[in-house]
mmCIF file of C-alpha atoms in Angstrom:
data_model
loop_
_atom_site.group_PDB
_atom_site.id
_atom_site.type_symbol
_atom_site.label_atom_id
_atom_site.label_comp_id
_atom_site.label_asym_id
_atom_site.label_seq_id
_atom_site.Cartn_x
_atom_site.Cartn_y
_atom_site.Cartn_z
ATOM 1 C CA UNK T 1 -18.309 -38.070 -58.898
ATOM 2 C CA UNK T 2 -19.108 -34.727 -60.555
ATOM 3 C CA UNK T 3 -20.724 -35.008 -63.966
ATOM 4 C CA UNK T 4 -20.710 -32.206 -66.511
ATOM 5 C CA UNK T 5 -23.516 -31.714 -68.997
ATOM 6 C CA UNK T 6 -24.459 -28.798 -71.207
ATOM 7 C CA UNK T 7 -28.047 -27.707 -70.710
ATOM 8 C CA UNK T 8 -29.089 -27.398 -74.321
ATOM 9 C CA UNK T 9 -30.456 -30.784 -75.379
ATOM 10 C CA UNK T 10 -34.217 -31.388 -75.534
ATOM 11 C CA UNK T 11 -35.772 -34.407 -73.861
ATOM 12 C CA UNK T 12 -38.914 -36.336 -74.739
ATOM 13 C CA UNK T 13 -42.174 -35.195 -73.198
ATOM 14 C CA UNK T 14 -43.598 -37.268 -70.346
ATOM 15 C CA UNK T 15 -47.005 -38.821 -70.714
ATOM 16 C CA UNK T 16 -49.852 -37.214 -68.828
ATOM 17 C CA UNK T 17 -48.556 -33.646 -69.113
ATOM 18 C CA UNK T 18 -50.221 -32.743 -72.378
ATOM 19 C CA UNK T 19 -53.239 -30.817 -71.125
ATOM 20 C CA UNK T 20 -52.434 -30.178 -67.459
ATOM 21 C CA UNK T 21 -50.793 -27.131 -65.968
ATOM 22 C CA UNK T 22 -48.029 -28.040 -63.526
ATOM 23 C CA UNK T 23 -45.865 -25.931 -61.269
ATOM 24 C CA UNK T 24 -42.233 -26.743 -62.033
ATOM 25 C CA UNK T 25 -39.911 -26.234 -59.075
ATOM 26 C CA UNK T 26 -36.281 -27.099 -58.192
ATOM 27 C CA UNK T 27 -35.698 -30.729 -57.262
ATOM 28 C CA UNK T 28 -33.651 -29.718 -54.202
ATOM 29 C CA UNK T 29 -30.972 -27.364 -52.896
ATOM 30 C CA UNK T 30 -29.022 -25.790 -55.743
ATOM 31 C CA UNK T 31 -26.600 -22.993 -56.483
ATOM 32 C CA UNK T 32 -25.975 -21.113 -59.731
ATOM 33 C CA UNK T 33 -22.573 -19.464 -60.086
ATOM 34 C CA UNK T 34 -20.911 -17.675 -62.961
ATOM 35 C CA UNK T 35 -17.279 -18.605 -63.524
ATOM 36 C CA UNK T 36 -15.852 -16.565 -66.342
ATOM 37 C CA UNK T 37 -18.443 -16.493 -69.102
ATOM 38 C CA UNK T 38 -20.112 -19.779 -68.132
ATOM 39 C CA UNK T 39 -22.968 -20.444 -65.698
ATOM 40 C CA UNK T 40 -22.602 -23.528 -63.493
ATOM 41 C CA UNK T 41 -25.569 -25.076 -61.700
ATOM 42 C CA UNK T 42 -24.742 -27.340 -58.741
ATOM 43 C CA UNK T 43 -27.465 -29.735 -57.562
ATOM 44 C CA UNK T 44 -26.748 -30.757 -53.978
ATOM 45 C CA UNK T 45 -28.969 -33.851 -53.793
ATOM 46 C CA UNK T 46 -27.580 -35.302 -57.002
ATOM 47 C CA UNK T 47 -24.021 -34.001 -56.402
ATOM 48 C CA UNK T 48 -23.971 -32.976 -60.064
ATOM 49 C CA UNK T 49 -22.658 -29.950 -61.872
ATOM 50 C CA UNK T 50 -24.139 -28.707 -65.138
ATOM 51 C CA UNK T 51 -23.114 -25.945 -67.495
ATOM 52 C CA UNK T 52 -26.152 -23.873 -68.465
ATOM 53 C CA UNK T 53 -26.525 -21.956 -71.687
ATOM 54 C CA UNK T 54 -27.242 -18.243 -71.360
ATOM 55 C CA UNK T 55 -31.013 -18.596 -71.845
ATOM 56 C CA UNK T 56 -31.347 -21.308 -69.194
ATOM 57 C CA UNK T 57 -29.138 -19.383 -66.762
ATOM 58 C CA UNK T 58 -31.281 -16.290 -67.168
ATOM 59 C CA UNK T 59 -34.494 -18.259 -66.604
ATOM 60 C CA UNK T 60 -33.242 -20.298 -63.629
ATOM 61 C CA UNK T 61 -34.059 -17.740 -60.873
ATOM 62 C CA UNK T 62 -37.743 -17.915 -61.863
ATOM 63 C CA UNK T 63 -37.827 -21.607 -60.989
ATOM 64 C CA UNK T 64 -36.789 -20.849 -57.404
ATOM 65 C CA UNK T 65 -40.400 -19.827 -56.865
ATOM 66 C CA UNK T 66 -41.962 -22.035 -59.531
ATOM 67 C CA UNK T 67 -43.068 -21.717 -63.140
ATOM 68 C CA UNK T 68 -46.503 -22.782 -64.346
ATOM 69 C CA UNK T 69 -46.177 -24.837 -67.530
ATOM 70 C CA UNK T 70 -48.398 -26.773 -69.906
ATOM 71 C CA UNK T 71 -46.232 -29.530 -71.300
ATOM 72 C CA UNK T 72 -42.902 -27.754 -71.662
ATOM 73 C CA UNK T 73 -44.492 -24.408 -72.507
ATOM 74 C CA UNK T 74 -44.477 -21.792 -69.704
ATOM 75 C CA UNK T 75 -47.821 -20.079 -69.191
ATOM 76 C CA UNK T 76 -45.873 -16.801 -69.204
ATOM 77 C CA UNK T 77 -43.786 -16.911 -72.386
ATOM 78 C CA UNK T 78 -41.612 -14.050 -71.147
ATOM 79 C CA UNK T 79 -40.101 -16.306 -68.456
ATOM 80 C CA UNK T 80 -38.425 -18.857 -70.708
ATOM 81 C CA UNK T 81 -38.995 -21.150 -73.687
ATOM 82 C CA UNK T 82 -40.003 -24.796 -74.002
ATOM 83 C CA UNK T 83 -36.407 -25.695 -74.832
ATOM 84 C CA UNK T 84 -35.229 -24.206 -71.519
ATOM 85 C CA UNK T 85 -37.822 -26.223 -69.586
ATOM 86 C CA UNK T 86 -36.864 -29.405 -71.428
ATOM 87 C CA UNK T 87 -33.172 -28.742 -70.864
ATOM 88 C CA UNK T 88 -33.561 -28.180 -67.132
ATOM 89 C CA UNK T 89 -35.654 -31.354 -66.914
ATOM 90 C CA UNK T 90 -32.963 -33.292 -68.741
ATOM 91 C CA UNK T 91 -30.377 -32.602 -66.033
ATOM 92 C CA UNK T 92 -32.825 -33.257 -63.195
ATOM 93 C CA UNK T 93 -32.955 -29.636 -62.005
ATOM 94 C CA UNK T 94 -36.746 -29.203 -62.005
ATOM 95 C CA UNK T 95 -39.806 -31.334 -61.349
ATOM 96 C CA UNK T 96 -43.547 -30.770 -60.926
ATOM 97 C CA UNK T 97 -44.878 -29.889 -57.476
ATOM 98 C CA UNK T 98 -46.213 -33.164 -56.139
ATOM 99 C CA UNK T 99 -47.177 -35.109 -53.058
ATOM 100 C CA UNK T 100 -45.945 -38.604 -52.330
ATOM 101 C CA UNK T 101 -48.765 -39.810 -54.565
ATOM 102 C CA UNK T 102 -47.525 -37.883 -57.597
ATOM 103 C CA UNK T 103 -47.879 -34.582 -59.419
ATOM 104 C CA UNK T 104 -51.188 -32.753 -59.688
ATOM 105 C CA UNK T 105 -52.312 -29.813 -61.831
ATOM 106 C CA UNK T 106 -51.840 -26.356 -60.318
ATOM 107 C CA UNK T 107 -54.122 -23.409 -61.080
ATOM 108 C CA UNK T 108 -53.039 -20.719 -58.578
ATOM 109 C CA UNK T 109 -50.222 -20.145 -56.114
ATOM 110 C CA UNK T 110 -49.749 -18.151 -52.926
ATOM 111 C CA UNK T 111 -46.277 -17.239 -51.636
ATOM 112 C CA UNK T 112 -46.107 -16.412 -47.918
ATOM 113 C CA UNK T 113 -43.211 -14.994 -45.912
ATOM 114 C CA UNK T 114 -42.940 -16.352 -42.376
ATOM 115 C CA UNK T 115 -39.776 -14.433 -41.527
ATOM 116 C CA UNK T 116 -37.874 -17.723 -41.233
ATOM 117 C CA UNK T 117 -38.795 -19.342 -44.527
ATOM 118 C CA UNK T 118 -40.747 -18.461 -47.639
ATOM 119 C CA UNK T 119 -43.381 -21.070 -48.436
ATOM 120 C CA UNK T 120 -45.095 -21.436 -51.808
ATOM 121 C CA UNK T 121 -48.573 -22.986 -51.704
ATOM 122 C CA UNK T 122 -49.926 -24.471 -54.932
ATOM 123 C CA UNK T 123 -53.675 -24.944 -55.402
ATOM 124 C CA UNK T 124 -55.340 -27.121 -58.037
ATOM 125 C CA UNK T 125 -58.274 -24.666 -58.007
ATOM 126 C CA UNK T 126 -58.810 -21.047 -57.009
ATOM 127 C CA UNK T 127 -57.271 -20.015 -53.692
ATOM 128 C CA UNK T 128 -60.120 -20.439 -51.162
ATOM 129 C CA UNK T 129 -61.443 -17.262 -49.570
ATOM 130 C CA UNK T 130 -60.793 -18.727 -46.123
ATOM 131 C CA UNK T 131 -57.102 -19.147 -46.937
ATOM 132 C CA UNK T 132 -56.828 -15.592 -48.252
ATOM 133 C CA UNK T 133 -58.536 -14.246 -45.146
ATOM 134 C CA UNK T 134 -56.040 -16.048 -42.904
ATOM 135 C CA UNK T 135 -52.786 -15.593 -44.825
ATOM 136 C CA UNK T 136 -53.109 -12.679 -47.278
ATOM 137 C CA UNK T 137 -51.281 -10.352 -44.851
ATOM 138 C CA UNK T 138 -48.271 -12.695 -45.145
ATOM 139 C CA UNK T 139 -48.364 -12.853 -48.949
ATOM 140 C CA UNK T 140 -45.477 -11.515 -51.042
ATOM 141 C CA UNK T 141 -45.094 -11.233 -54.841
ATOM 142 C CA UNK T 142 -43.941 -14.297 -56.722
ATOM 143 C CA UNK T 143 -40.404 -14.271 -58.054
ATOM 144 C CA UNK T 144 -38.630 -14.623 -54.716
ATOM 145 C CA UNK T 145 -36.661 -17.787 -53.995
ATOM 146 C CA UNK T 146 -38.603 -19.945 -51.549
ATOM 147 C CA UNK T 147 -37.622 -22.640 -49.101
ATOM 148 C CA UNK T 148 -40.584 -25.010 -49.039
ATOM 149 C CA UNK T 149 -43.561 -26.019 -51.152
ATOM 150 C CA UNK T 150 -47.050 -27.101 -50.136
ATOM 151 C CA UNK T 151 -49.728 -28.657 -52.299
ATOM 152 C CA UNK T 152 -53.493 -28.211 -51.734
ATOM 153 C CA UNK T 153 -55.995 -30.335 -53.692
ATOM 154 C CA UNK T 154 -59.769 -29.954 -53.645
ATOM 155 C CA UNK T 155 -61.972 -33.040 -53.207
ATOM 156 C CA UNK T 156 -65.635 -31.994 -53.106
ATOM 157 C CA UNK T 157 -66.072 -30.694 -49.528
ATOM 158 C CA UNK T 158 -62.607 -31.851 -48.479
ATOM 159 C CA UNK T 159 -59.018 -30.856 -49.155
ATOM 160 C CA UNK T 160 -55.731 -32.732 -49.300
ATOM 161 C CA UNK T 161 -52.649 -30.935 -48.003
ATOM 162 C CA UNK T 162 -49.075 -32.140 -48.428
ATOM 163 C CA UNK T 163 -45.570 -30.747 -48.345
ATOM 164 C CA UNK T 164 -43.538 -31.461 -51.477
ATOM 165 C CA UNK T 165 -42.963 -35.210 -51.748
ATOM 166 C CA UNK T 166 -44.833 -36.034 -48.526
ATOM 167 C CA UNK T 167 -48.065 -38.043 -48.073
ATOM 168 C CA UNK T 168 -51.201 -35.861 -48.156
ATOM 169 C CA UNK T 169 -53.480 -35.255 -45.182
ATOM 170 C CA UNK T 170 -57.199 -35.172 -45.976
ATOM 171 C CA UNK T 171 -59.337 -32.710 -43.988
ATOM 172 C CA UNK T 172 -62.767 -31.148 -44.194
ATOM 173 C CA UNK T 173 -63.214 -27.582 -45.400
ATOM 174 C CA UNK T 174 -63.508 -26.323 -41.827
ATOM 175 C CA UNK T 175 -60.059 -27.760 -41.027
ATOM 176 C CA UNK T 176 -58.283 -26.499 -44.156
ATOM 177 C CA UNK T 177 -56.768 -23.337 -42.663
ATOM 178 C CA UNK T 178 -55.628 -24.874 -39.343
ATOM 179 C CA UNK T 179 -54.032 -27.834 -41.164
ATOM 180 C CA UNK T 180 -52.368 -25.497 -43.655
ATOM 181 C CA UNK T 181 -50.994 -23.412 -40.792
ATOM 182 C CA UNK T 182 -49.636 -26.600 -39.201
ATOM 183 C CA UNK T 183 -47.949 -27.601 -42.467
ATOM 184 C CA UNK T 184 -46.377 -24.144 -42.826
ATOM 185 C CA UNK T 185 -45.199 -24.363 -39.205
ATOM 186 C CA UNK T 186 -43.443 -27.644 -40.005
ATOM 187 C CA UNK T 187 -41.614 -25.865 -42.826
ATOM 188 C CA UNK T 188 -40.567 -23.141 -40.379
ATOM 189 C CA UNK T 189 -39.172 -25.729 -37.960
ATOM 190 C CA UNK T 190 -37.288 -27.445 -40.781
ATOM 191 C CA UNK T 191 -35.564 -24.246 -41.922
ATOM 192 C CA UNK T 192 -35.017 -22.356 -38.673
ATOM 193 C CA UNK T 193 -31.373 -21.681 -37.813
ATOM 194 C CA UNK T 194 -32.204 -19.637 -34.708
ATOM 195 C CA UNK T 195 -33.967 -20.499 -31.474
ATOM 196 C CA UNK T 196 -37.766 -20.452 -31.737
ATOM 197 C CA UNK T 197 -39.789 -19.659 -28.625
ATOM 198 C CA UNK T 198 -43.413 -20.688 -28.139
ATOM 199 C CA UNK T 199 -44.466 -17.239 -26.981
ATOM 200 C CA UNK T 200 -46.677 -14.342 -27.956
ATOM 201 C CA UNK T 201 -45.014 -11.039 -28.847
ATOM 202 C CA UNK T 202 -46.651 -7.683 -28.102
ATOM 203 C CA UNK T 203 -44.766 -4.493 -28.970
ATOM 204 C CA UNK T 204 -45.092 -1.613 -26.508
ATOM 205 C CA UNK T 205 -45.340 1.974 -27.751
ATOM 206 C CA UNK T 206 -41.776 2.442 -26.467
ATOM 207 C CA UNK T 207 -40.527 -0.034 -29.070
ATOM 208 C CA UNK T 208 -39.702 -2.785 -26.592
ATOM 209 C CA UNK T 209 -41.222 -6.225 -27.009
ATOM 210 C CA UNK T 210 -43.074 -8.186 -24.361
ATOM 211 C CA UNK T 211 -42.920 -11.980 -24.419
ATOM 212 C CA UNK T 212 -45.969 -13.794 -23.038
ATOM 213 C CA UNK T 213 -45.145 -17.384 -22.129
ATOM 214 C CA UNK T 214 -47.659 -19.953 -20.987
ATOM 215 C CA UNK T 215 -48.835 -23.491 -21.473
ATOM 216 C CA UNK T 216 -52.240 -24.608 -22.779
ATOM 217 C CA UNK T 217 -55.061 -22.791 -21.003
ATOM 218 C CA UNK T 218 -52.887 -19.926 -19.747
ATOM 219 C CA UNK T 219 -54.697 -17.481 -22.051
ATOM 220 C CA UNK T 220 -51.589 -16.418 -23.968
ATOM 221 C CA UNK T 221 -53.327 -15.665 -27.267
ATOM 222 C CA UNK T 222 -56.344 -13.989 -25.676
ATOM 223 C CA UNK T 223 -54.280 -11.739 -23.424
ATOM 224 C CA UNK T 224 -51.889 -10.884 -26.270
ATOM 225 C CA UNK T 225 -54.872 -9.872 -28.425
ATOM 226 C CA UNK T 226 -56.326 -7.812 -25.571
ATOM 227 C CA UNK T 227 -53.013 -5.942 -25.292
ATOM 228 C CA UNK T 228 -53.444 -4.891 -28.941
ATOM 229 C CA UNK T 229 -55.874 -2.230 -27.678
ATOM 230 C CA UNK T 230 -53.977 -1.383 -24.470
ATOM 231 C CA UNK T 231 -50.892 0.495 -25.601
ATOM 232 C CA UNK T 232 -49.340 -2.434 -27.482
ATOM 233 C CA UNK T 233 -49.332 -3.773 -31.036
ATOM 234 C CA UNK T 234 -49.736 -7.518 -31.374
ATOM 235 C CA UNK T 235 -46.901 -8.972 -33.450
ATOM 236 C CA UNK T 236 -47.765 -12.652 -33.076
ATOM 237 C CA UNK T 237 -49.298 -15.071 -30.593
ATOM 238 C CA UNK T 238 -47.536 -18.295 -31.535
ATOM 239 C CA UNK T 239 -43.807 -18.301 -32.343
ATOM 240 C CA UNK T 240 -41.075 -15.789 -31.490
ATOM 241 C CA UNK T 241 -37.677 -15.994 -33.195
ATOM 242 C CA UNK T 242 -34.748 -15.220 -30.905
ATOM 243 C CA UNK T 243 -31.810 -13.531 -32.620
ATOM 244 C CA UNK T 244 -28.216 -13.825 -31.435
ATOM 245 C CA UNK T 245 -28.261 -10.312 -29.945
ATOM 246 C CA UNK T 246 -31.253 -11.185 -27.731
ATOM 247 C CA UNK T 247 -33.841 -9.335 -29.802
ATOM 248 C CA UNK T 248 -36.938 -11.081 -31.126
ATOM 249 C CA UNK T 249 -39.369 -10.952 -34.004
ATOM 250 C CA UNK T 250 -42.601 -12.872 -34.453
ATOM 251 C CA UNK T 251 -43.863 -15.292 -37.067
ATOM 252 C CA UNK T 252 -46.779 -13.229 -38.488
ATOM 253 C CA UNK T 253 -49.404 -15.941 -38.215
ATOM 254 C CA UNK T 254 -52.861 -14.545 -37.430
ATOM 255 C CA UNK T 255 -53.756 -14.648 -33.755
ATOM 256 C CA UNK T 256 -55.808 -17.699 -32.810
ATOM 257 C CA UNK T 257 -58.867 -17.184 -30.621
ATOM 258 C CA UNK T 258 -60.758 -20.130 -29.161
ATOM 259 C CA UNK T 259 -64.510 -19.998 -28.578
ATOM 260 C CA UNK T 260 -64.174 -18.950 -24.937
ATOM 261 C CA UNK T 261 -62.289 -15.789 -25.938
ATOM 262 C CA UNK T 262 -64.731 -14.479 -28.549
ATOM 263 C CA UNK T 263 -66.991 -12.706 -26.065
ATOM 264 C CA UNK T 264 -64.171 -11.448 -23.845
ATOM 265 C CA UNK T 265 -62.503 -9.075 -26.312
ATOM 266 C CA UNK T 266 -64.960 -6.202 -26.496
ATOM 267 C CA UNK T 267 -62.714 -3.945 -28.587
ATOM 268 C CA UNK T 268 -62.293 -6.687 -31.196
ATOM 269 C CA UNK T 269 -65.940 -7.742 -31.525
ATOM 270 C CA UNK T 270 -66.398 -6.482 -35.092
ATOM 271 C CA UNK T 271 -63.296 -8.320 -36.342
ATOM 272 C CA UNK T 272 -64.147 -11.489 -34.441
ATOM 273 C CA UNK T 273 -67.761 -11.601 -35.644
ATOM 274 C CA UNK T 274 -66.659 -11.204 -39.267
ATOM 275 C CA UNK T 275 -63.969 -13.902 -39.069
ATOM 276 C CA UNK T 276 -64.532 -17.445 -40.321
ATOM 277 C CA UNK T 277 -64.820 -20.291 -37.823
ATOM 278 C CA UNK T 278 -62.340 -23.146 -38.210
ATOM 279 C CA UNK T 279 -61.907 -26.550 -36.584
ATOM 280 C CA UNK T 280 -58.382 -27.366 -35.404
ATOM 281 C CA UNK T 281 -57.035 -30.942 -35.430
ATOM 282 C CA UNK T 282 -57.310 -30.945 -31.611
ATOM 283 C CA UNK T 283 -61.081 -30.420 -31.832
ATOM 284 C CA UNK T 284 -61.043 -26.728 -30.814
ATOM 285 C CA UNK T 285 -63.090 -24.217 -32.807
ATOM 286 C CA UNK T 286 -61.103 -21.048 -33.507
ATOM 287 C CA UNK T 287 -61.202 -17.758 -35.373
ATOM 288 C CA UNK T 288 -58.186 -15.935 -36.746
ATOM 289 C CA UNK T 289 -57.355 -12.218 -36.652
ATOM 290 C CA UNK T 290 -54.588 -10.823 -38.863
ATOM 291 C CA UNK T 291 -51.570 -9.132 -37.275
ATOM 292 C CA UNK T 292 -49.444 -6.294 -38.629
ATOM 293 C CA UNK T 293 -46.762 -8.030 -40.690
ATOM 294 C CA UNK T 294 -44.220 -5.198 -40.542
ATOM 295 C CA UNK T 295 -44.510 -5.051 -36.757
ATOM 296 C CA UNK T 296 -44.135 -8.828 -36.540
ATOM 297 C CA UNK T 297 -41.026 -9.115 -38.701
ATOM 298 C CA UNK T 298 -39.122 -6.171 -37.193
ATOM 299 C CA UNK T 299 -36.620 -7.375 -34.526
ATOM 300 C CA UNK T 300 -37.153 -5.691 -31.139
ATOM 301 C CA UNK T 301 -35.248 -5.688 -27.853
ATOM 302 C CA UNK T 302 -37.158 -7.541 -25.156
ATOM 303 C CA UNK T 303 -38.281 -5.370 -22.264
ATOM 304 C CA UNK T 304 -40.494 -7.821 -20.388
ATOM 305 C CA UNK T 305 -40.800 -11.602 -20.124
ATOM 306 C CA UNK T 306 -44.121 -12.604 -18.582
ATOM 307 C CA UNK T 307 -44.971 -16.135 -17.468
ATOM 308 C CA UNK T 308 -48.740 -16.471 -17.290
ATOM 309 C CA UNK T 309 -50.513 -18.273 -14.465
ATOM 310 C CA UNK T 310 -54.267 -18.071 -14.811
ATOM 311 C CA UNK T 311 -55.825 -18.650 -11.381
ATOM 312 C CA UNK T 312 -58.959 -17.640 -9.526
ATOM 313 C CA UNK T 313 -57.707 -14.393 -7.966
ATOM 314 C CA UNK T 314 -59.423 -11.079 -7.279
ATOM 315 C CA UNK T 315 -56.806 -8.907 -8.990
ATOM 316 C CA UNK T 316 -53.634 -9.477 -11.007
ATOM 317 C CA UNK T 317 -50.438 -9.984 -9.027
ATOM 318 C CA UNK T 318 -46.817 -9.824 -10.158
ATOM 319 C CA UNK T 319 -43.962 -11.839 -8.681
ATOM 320 C CA UNK T 320 -40.294 -11.729 -9.744
ATOM 321 C CA UNK T 321 -39.031 -14.602 -11.853
ATOM 322 C CA UNK T 322 -35.379 -15.456 -11.055
ATOM 323 C CA UNK T 323 -32.959 -15.829 -13.963
ATOM 324 C CA UNK T 324 -32.529 -19.635 -13.736
ATOM 325 C CA UNK T 325 -36.295 -20.199 -13.744
ATOM 326 C CA UNK T 326 -36.720 -17.687 -16.573
ATOM 327 C CA UNK T 327 -34.158 -19.395 -18.800
ATOM 328 C CA UNK T 328 -35.501 -22.838 -17.887
ATOM 329 C CA UNK T 329 -39.052 -21.710 -18.659
ATOM 330 C CA UNK T 330 -38.059 -20.312 -22.043
ATOM 331 C CA UNK T 331 -36.106 -23.442 -22.953
ATOM 332 C CA UNK T 332 -39.092 -25.626 -22.073
ATOM 333 C CA UNK T 333 -41.108 -23.693 -24.681
ATOM 334 C CA UNK T 334 -38.334 -23.563 -27.322
ATOM 335 C CA UNK T 335 -37.345 -25.303 -30.550
ATOM 336 C CA UNK T 336 -33.749 -25.257 -31.757
ATOM 337 C CA UNK T 337 -33.765 -27.879 -34.505
ATOM 338 C CA UNK T 338 -31.219 -29.916 -32.560
ATOM 339 C CA UNK T 339 -31.469 -32.139 -29.494
ATOM 340 C CA UNK T 340 -29.202 -29.903 -27.417
ATOM 341 C CA UNK T 341 -29.021 -26.166 -26.774
ATOM 342 C CA UNK T 342 -25.972 -24.684 -28.510
ATOM 343 C CA UNK T 343 -23.601 -22.138 -26.986
ATOM 344 C CA UNK T 344 -24.840 -19.523 -29.472
ATOM 345 C CA UNK T 345 -28.445 -20.168 -28.487
ATOM 346 C CA UNK T 346 -27.618 -19.903 -24.793
ATOM 347 C CA UNK T 347 -25.827 -16.627 -25.494
ATOM 348 C CA UNK T 348 -28.957 -15.342 -27.239
ATOM 349 C CA UNK T 349 -31.112 -16.360 -24.260
ATOM 350 C CA UNK T 350 -28.703 -14.675 -21.862
ATOM 351 C CA UNK T 351 -28.741 -11.436 -23.879
ATOM 352 C CA UNK T 352 -32.542 -11.509 -23.998
ATOM 353 C CA UNK T 353 -33.010 -12.119 -20.267
ATOM 354 C CA UNK T 354 -30.260 -9.711 -19.212
ATOM 355 C CA UNK T 355 -32.100 -6.617 -20.420
ATOM 356 C CA UNK T 356 -35.644 -7.685 -19.530
ATOM 357 C CA UNK T 357 -37.902 -7.469 -16.495
ATOM 358 C CA UNK T 358 -38.867 -11.082 -15.810
ATOM 359 C CA UNK T 359 -41.918 -11.951 -13.745
ATOM 360 C CA UNK T 360 -44.927 -14.169 -13.300
ATOM 361 C CA UNK T 361 -48.403 -12.738 -13.728
ATOM 362 C CA UNK T 362 -51.180 -14.473 -11.811
ATOM 363 C CA UNK T 363 -54.606 -13.353 -13.053
ATOM 364 C CA UNK T 364 -58.165 -14.356 -13.804
ATOM 365 C CA UNK T 365 -59.826 -11.260 -15.297
ATOM 366 C CA UNK T 366 -58.638 -10.476 -18.834
ATOM 367 C CA UNK T 367 -59.391 -6.742 -18.787
ATOM 368 C CA UNK T 368 -57.709 -6.234 -15.418
ATOM 369 C CA UNK T 369 -54.646 -8.211 -16.552
ATOM 370 C CA UNK T 370 -54.228 -6.120 -19.718
ATOM 371 C CA UNK T 371 -54.571 -2.901 -17.717
ATOM 372 C CA UNK T 372 -52.071 -4.130 -15.118
ATOM 373 C CA UNK T 373 -49.502 -4.943 -17.787
ATOM 374 C CA UNK T 374 -50.037 -1.585 -19.451
ATOM 375 C CA UNK T 375 -49.496 0.236 -16.172
ATOM 376 C CA UNK T 376 -46.518 -1.883 -15.262
ATOM 377 C CA UNK T 377 -44.826 -1.110 -18.571
ATOM 378 C CA UNK T 378 -44.967 2.641 -17.990
ATOM 379 C CA UNK T 379 -42.092 2.106 -15.567
ATOM 380 C CA UNK T 380 -38.495 1.938 -16.850
ATOM 381 C CA UNK T 381 -37.394 -1.443 -18.172
ATOM 382 C CA UNK T 382 -35.658 -3.141 -15.269
ATOM 383 C CA UNK T 383 -35.587 -6.288 -13.149
ATOM 384 C CA UNK T 384 -38.148 -6.303 -10.337
#
């Protein structure tokens, strides 16, 4: 049943909101449409339709990112008025950012663009320097509609991280950034409508992208970072998004370097030494290096697909990777959001593989492997 209500009636204030600043966000998927001279707000979760007055309709886009309010008074009075906040509350359109344990005060926010989804992170204190160092290159101005919300609470030398409405995870300060990255990744997986590949993306000077594919221990992130000083620009070392035409772009997460890689990347020593050290949930200590966001988010045709096999060999060797094994290898490292590969996703894989040179690289020495890939990519893009 569709219910109609006019968003103009105030509601009583809730207890506990009198002195705290909360971030008010949409309660779920919604759509505002003008029909004639009236604005209609459809709330998908509630299956309700409300008629907004002009002031509420004008203010509604701001709530797609979130509005900081004390009681029903926005911290920025130019956004809307207390009556608008109360009216939108009355129809169930907005609610405070909260974990499963309830709403918490919010002091600062950080909006990051992953290329797949925009994620707003609310902090109950100042944004930690470690978070800014890891994610500032992904930050965009507030005011853009976002897809997911994350809450970060400070508890002495610990932090609690939770997606909107989910139970919080408590971690030490040294695990804050890795856990936050994991939470953002979950939001990416929830909102992706294209095939995601677990692969590093390095962009050659020619404009073609190289995909580096490998399991744990294959050295994917380290080699991708080494290529950043060997005629390539590192776009991302974690997730590649495959578009329907076979091109790819990268999620612009910072590259992740484990302890064993810190001394291997001579050209990156200054950046690595200045980076913070973090503890991942798997027990690995890592440091993060920012990537170029514009390079990451620009779709590129794929020129080379490289499956990494780190072995004890004297010099790097290349061997052709047949099409069936290439597609199978990519699928094994992919996420589609569904249990089965769709026809559209297979078409995207086919388009990607069709125009790329596909091979396996067996190597042990990082510098020699980067040089071998650089030299190999001076040849025309073709199957070998």
